[in-house]
Short mmCIF file of C-alpha atoms in Angstrom, two decimals:
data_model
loop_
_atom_site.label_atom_id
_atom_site.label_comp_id
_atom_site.label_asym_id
_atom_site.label_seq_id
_atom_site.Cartn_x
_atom_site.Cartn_y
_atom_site.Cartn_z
CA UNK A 949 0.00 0.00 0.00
CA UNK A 950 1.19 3.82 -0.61
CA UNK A 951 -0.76 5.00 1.87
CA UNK A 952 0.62 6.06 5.36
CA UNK A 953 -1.27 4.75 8.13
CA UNK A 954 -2.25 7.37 11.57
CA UNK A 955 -2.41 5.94 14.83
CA UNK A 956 -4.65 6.51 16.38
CA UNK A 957 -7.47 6.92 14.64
CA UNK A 958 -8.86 9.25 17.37
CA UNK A 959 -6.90 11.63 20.35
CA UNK A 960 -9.01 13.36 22.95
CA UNK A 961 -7.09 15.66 25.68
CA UNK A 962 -7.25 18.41 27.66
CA UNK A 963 -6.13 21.84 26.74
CA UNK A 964 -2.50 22.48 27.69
CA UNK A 965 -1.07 18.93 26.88
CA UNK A 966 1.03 17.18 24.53
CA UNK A 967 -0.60 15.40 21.68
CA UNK A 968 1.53 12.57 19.51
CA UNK A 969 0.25 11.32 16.42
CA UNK A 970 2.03 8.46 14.77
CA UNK A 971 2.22 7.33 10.88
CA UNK A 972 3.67 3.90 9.82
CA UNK A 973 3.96 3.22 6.04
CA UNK A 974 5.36 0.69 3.75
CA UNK A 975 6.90 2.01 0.79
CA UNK A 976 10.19 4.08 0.34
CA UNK A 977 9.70 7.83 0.42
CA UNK A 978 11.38 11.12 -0.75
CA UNK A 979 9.83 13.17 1.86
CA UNK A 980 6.74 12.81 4.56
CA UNK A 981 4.26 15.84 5.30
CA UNK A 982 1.43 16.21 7.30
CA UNK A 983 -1.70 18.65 7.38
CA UNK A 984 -4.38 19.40 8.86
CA UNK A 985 -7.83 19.24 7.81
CA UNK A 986 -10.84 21.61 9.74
CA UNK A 987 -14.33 20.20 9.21
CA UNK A 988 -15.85 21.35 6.06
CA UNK A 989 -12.57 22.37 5.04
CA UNK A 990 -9.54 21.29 2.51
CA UNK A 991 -6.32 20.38 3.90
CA UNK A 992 -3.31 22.64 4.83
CA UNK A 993 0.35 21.75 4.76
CA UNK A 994 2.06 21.70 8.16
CA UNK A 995 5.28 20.45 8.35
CA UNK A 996 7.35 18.23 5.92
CA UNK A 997 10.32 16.02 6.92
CA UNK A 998 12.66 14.78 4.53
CA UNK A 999 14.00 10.92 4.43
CA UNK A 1000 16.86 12.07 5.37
CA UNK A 1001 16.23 13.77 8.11
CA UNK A 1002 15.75 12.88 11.58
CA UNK A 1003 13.45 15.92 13.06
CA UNK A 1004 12.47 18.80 12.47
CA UNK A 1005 10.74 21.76 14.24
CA UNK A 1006 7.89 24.34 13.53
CA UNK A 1007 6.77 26.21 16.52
CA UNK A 1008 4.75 23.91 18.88
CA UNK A 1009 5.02 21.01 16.02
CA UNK A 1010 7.57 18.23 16.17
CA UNK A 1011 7.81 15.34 14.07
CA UNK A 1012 10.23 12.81 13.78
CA UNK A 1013 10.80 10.09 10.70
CA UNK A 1014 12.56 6.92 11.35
CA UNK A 1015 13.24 5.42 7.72
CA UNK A 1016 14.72 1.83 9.28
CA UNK A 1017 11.17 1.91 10.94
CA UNK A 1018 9.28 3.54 8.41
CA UNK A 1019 7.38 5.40 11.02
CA UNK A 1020 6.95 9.27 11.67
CA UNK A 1021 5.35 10.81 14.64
CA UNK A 1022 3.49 14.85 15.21
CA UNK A 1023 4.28 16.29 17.99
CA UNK A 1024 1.65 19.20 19.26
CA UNK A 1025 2.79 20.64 22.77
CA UNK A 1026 0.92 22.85 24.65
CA UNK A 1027 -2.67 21.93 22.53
CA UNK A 1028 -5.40 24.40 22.55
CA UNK A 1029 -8.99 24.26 21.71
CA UNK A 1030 -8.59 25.72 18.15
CA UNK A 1031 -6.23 23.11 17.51
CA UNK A 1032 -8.79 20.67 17.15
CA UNK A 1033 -8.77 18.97 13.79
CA UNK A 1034 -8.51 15.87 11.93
CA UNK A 1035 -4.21 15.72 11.26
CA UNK A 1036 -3.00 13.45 7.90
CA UNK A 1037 0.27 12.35 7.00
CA UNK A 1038 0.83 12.33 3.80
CA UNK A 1039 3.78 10.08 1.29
CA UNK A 1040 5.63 11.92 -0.96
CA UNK A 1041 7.45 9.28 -3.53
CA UNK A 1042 10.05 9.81 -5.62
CA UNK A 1043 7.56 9.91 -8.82
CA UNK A 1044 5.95 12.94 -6.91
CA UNK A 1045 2.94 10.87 -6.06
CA UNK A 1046 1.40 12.33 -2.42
CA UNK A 1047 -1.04 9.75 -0.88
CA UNK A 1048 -2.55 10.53 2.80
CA UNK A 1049 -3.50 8.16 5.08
CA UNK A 1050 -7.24 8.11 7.00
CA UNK A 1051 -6.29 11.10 9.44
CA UNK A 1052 -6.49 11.14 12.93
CA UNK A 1053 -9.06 12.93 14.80
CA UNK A 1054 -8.05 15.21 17.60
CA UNK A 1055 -10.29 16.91 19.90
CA UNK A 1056 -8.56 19.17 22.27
CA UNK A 1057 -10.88 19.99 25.54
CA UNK A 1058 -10.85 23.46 27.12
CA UNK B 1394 -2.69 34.39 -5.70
CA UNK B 1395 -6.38 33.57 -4.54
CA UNK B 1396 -5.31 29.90 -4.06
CA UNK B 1397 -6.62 26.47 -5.69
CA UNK B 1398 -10.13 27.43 -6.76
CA UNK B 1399 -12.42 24.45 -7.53
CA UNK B 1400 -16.94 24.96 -8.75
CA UNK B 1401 -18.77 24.56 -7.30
CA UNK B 1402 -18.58 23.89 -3.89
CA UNK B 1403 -21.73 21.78 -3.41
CA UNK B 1404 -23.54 20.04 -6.20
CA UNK B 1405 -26.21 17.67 -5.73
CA UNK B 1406 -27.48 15.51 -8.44
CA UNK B 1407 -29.77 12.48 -10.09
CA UNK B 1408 -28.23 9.20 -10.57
CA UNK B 1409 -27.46 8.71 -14.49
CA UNK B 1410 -26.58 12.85 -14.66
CA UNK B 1411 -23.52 13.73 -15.80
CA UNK B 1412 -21.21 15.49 -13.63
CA UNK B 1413 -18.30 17.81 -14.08
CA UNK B 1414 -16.00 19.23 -11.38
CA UNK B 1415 -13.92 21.95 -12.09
CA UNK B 1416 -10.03 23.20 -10.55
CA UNK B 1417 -7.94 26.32 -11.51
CA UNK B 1418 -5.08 25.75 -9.77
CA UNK B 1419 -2.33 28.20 -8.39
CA UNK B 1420 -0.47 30.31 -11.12
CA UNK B 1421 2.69 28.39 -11.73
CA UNK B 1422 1.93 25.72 -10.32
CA UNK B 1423 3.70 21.93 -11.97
CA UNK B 1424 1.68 19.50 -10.50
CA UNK B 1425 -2.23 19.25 -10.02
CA UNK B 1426 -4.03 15.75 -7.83
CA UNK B 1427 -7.45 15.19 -7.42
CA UNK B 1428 -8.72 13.58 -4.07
CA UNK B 1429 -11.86 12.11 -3.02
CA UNK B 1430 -12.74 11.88 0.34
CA UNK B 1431 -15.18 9.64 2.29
CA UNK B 1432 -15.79 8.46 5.48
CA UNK B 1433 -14.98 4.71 4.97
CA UNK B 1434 -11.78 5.18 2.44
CA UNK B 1435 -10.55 8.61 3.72
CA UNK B 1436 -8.44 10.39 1.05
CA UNK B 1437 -8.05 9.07 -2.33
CA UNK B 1438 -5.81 9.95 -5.05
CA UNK B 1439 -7.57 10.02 -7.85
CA UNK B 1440 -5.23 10.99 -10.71
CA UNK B 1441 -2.28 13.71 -10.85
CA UNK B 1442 -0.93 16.10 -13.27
CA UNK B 1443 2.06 17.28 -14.27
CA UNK B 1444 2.55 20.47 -16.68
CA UNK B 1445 -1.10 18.91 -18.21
CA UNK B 1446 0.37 15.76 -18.90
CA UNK B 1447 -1.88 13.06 -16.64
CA UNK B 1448 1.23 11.19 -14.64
CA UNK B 1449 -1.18 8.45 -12.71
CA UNK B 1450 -4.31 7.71 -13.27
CA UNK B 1451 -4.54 4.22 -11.36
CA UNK B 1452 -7.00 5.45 -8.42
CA UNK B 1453 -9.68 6.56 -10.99
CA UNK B 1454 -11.91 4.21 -9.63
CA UNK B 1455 -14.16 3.27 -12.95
CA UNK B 1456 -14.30 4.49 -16.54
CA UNK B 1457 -17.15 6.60 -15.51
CA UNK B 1458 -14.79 8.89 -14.49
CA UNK B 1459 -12.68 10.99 -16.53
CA UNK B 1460 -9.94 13.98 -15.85
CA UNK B 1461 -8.72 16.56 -18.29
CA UNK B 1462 -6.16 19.90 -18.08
CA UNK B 1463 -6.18 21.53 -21.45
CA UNK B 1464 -4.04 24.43 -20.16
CA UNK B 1465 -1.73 25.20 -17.34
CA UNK B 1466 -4.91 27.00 -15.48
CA UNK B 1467 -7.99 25.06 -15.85
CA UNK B 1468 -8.74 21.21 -14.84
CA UNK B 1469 -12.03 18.97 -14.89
CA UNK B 1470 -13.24 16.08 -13.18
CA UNK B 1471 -16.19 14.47 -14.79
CA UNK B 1472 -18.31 11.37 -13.87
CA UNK B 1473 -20.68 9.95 -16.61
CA UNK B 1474 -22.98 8.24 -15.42
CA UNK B 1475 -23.09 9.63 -11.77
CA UNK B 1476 -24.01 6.89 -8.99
CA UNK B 1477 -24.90 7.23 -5.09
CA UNK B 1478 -21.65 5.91 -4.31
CA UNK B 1479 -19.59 8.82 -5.90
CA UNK B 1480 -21.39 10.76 -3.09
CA UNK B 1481 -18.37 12.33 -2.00
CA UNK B 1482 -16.14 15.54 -1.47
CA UNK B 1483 -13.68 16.25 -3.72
CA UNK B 1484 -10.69 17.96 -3.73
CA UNK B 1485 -8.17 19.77 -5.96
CA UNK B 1486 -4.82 20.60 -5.10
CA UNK B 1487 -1.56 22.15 -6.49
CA UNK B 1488 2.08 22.29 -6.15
CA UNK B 1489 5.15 23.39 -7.57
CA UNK B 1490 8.31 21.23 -8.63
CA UNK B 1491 10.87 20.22 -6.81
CA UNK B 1492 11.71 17.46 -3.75
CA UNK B 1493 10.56 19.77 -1.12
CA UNK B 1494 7.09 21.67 -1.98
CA UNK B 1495 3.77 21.90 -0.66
CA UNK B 1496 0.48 20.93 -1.96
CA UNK B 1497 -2.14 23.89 -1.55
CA UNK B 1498 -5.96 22.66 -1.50
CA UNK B 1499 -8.98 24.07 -3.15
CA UNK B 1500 -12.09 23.97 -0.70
CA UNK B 1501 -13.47 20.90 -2.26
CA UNK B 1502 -16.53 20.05 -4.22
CA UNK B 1503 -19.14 17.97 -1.64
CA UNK B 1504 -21.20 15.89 -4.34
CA UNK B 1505 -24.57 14.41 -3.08
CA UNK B 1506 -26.08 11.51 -5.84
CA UNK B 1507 -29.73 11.14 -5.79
#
């Protein structure tokens, strides 16, 4: 399959912590991004991680890409209410192909 | 630039019609996908674009549907015959060339098939 797959497929906290969001995929890669999607909405490009990089920053986003795993995890400290969203990761292949996985659905509780 | 612009944004149907979505991507823009999204399959790719030249095709999911991009500026999505189950939304999106670019997403299309 060339579609990354989000774990898990649903993340409910409370305001002010940490949220991780994990993607696991199966092919090889040039790059890995992931957006966010508000209801009713199309998607928007948050961060993207090249395969060969390790991690990279973007205010309170994280993520992290382990090629030997073929895994990547999004990193959202300090959540707040507005950040709740439905987050994709998305597989960017050398033939410029991008395929997203299902999303995962984050409510953030005030 | 006003962004990926895709008509209309809702569009609702009878089974047999013959519909026709339509993207104008950014200015400059190399590469142009087409998604469909649903509840049970998430986000498809549909087909993708590059300088008008259709790239990949496979996830067109029946001969029903069809994509064209006579120009640098304009795309379409059609479905001929339309069916309940292409009740969807559908989005366009575009980005430029290069290992390390973006894709910017219209609004989407939400189809409803009587």
């Amino acid at each position: 399959s060339q579609q990354g797959e989000e774990d898990p497929q649903a993340l409910s906290i409370q305001e002010g912590e940490n949220a991780t969001m994990n993607c696991s995929y199966k092919t090889s890669i040039n790059n890995l991004q992931w957006y966010r999607q508000n209801s009713g909405r199309g998607l928007v490009h948050l961060i993207l991680i090249r395969s060969n990089e390790r991690e990279k920053h973007s205010g309170r986003l994280r993520v992290t890409l382990d090629t030997s795993k073929k895994s990547s995890s999004l990193l959202i400290t300090a959540s707040r209410a507005a950040d709740t969203a439905s987050y994709f990761c998305a597989l960017a292949g050398a033939n410029s192909k991008l395929t997203f996985g299902k999303g995962i659905t984050l409510s953030v509780r005030p | 630039d006003a962004g990926v612009i895709q008509s209309p944004r809702h569009e609702v149907t009878e089974m047999g019609q013959e519909v026709t979505l339509r993207c104008k991507p950014i200015s400059g823009h190399d590469y142009l996908f087409w998604y469909r999204q649903t509840m049970m399959r998430g986000l498809e790719l549909l087909i993708y674009f590059n300088n008008n030249v259709p790239i990949d095709d496979s996830g067109m999911p029946e001969d029903r549907f069809s994509a064209k991009m006579p120009n640098a500026s304009f795309s379409t999505l059609k479905i001929q015959p339309s069916e309940p189950r292409d009740s969807a939304v559908y989005f366009c999106a575009s980005r430029l060339g290069g290992v390390k670019t973006e894709a910017f997403f219209g609004q989407g299309t939400r189809l409803t098939v009587v």
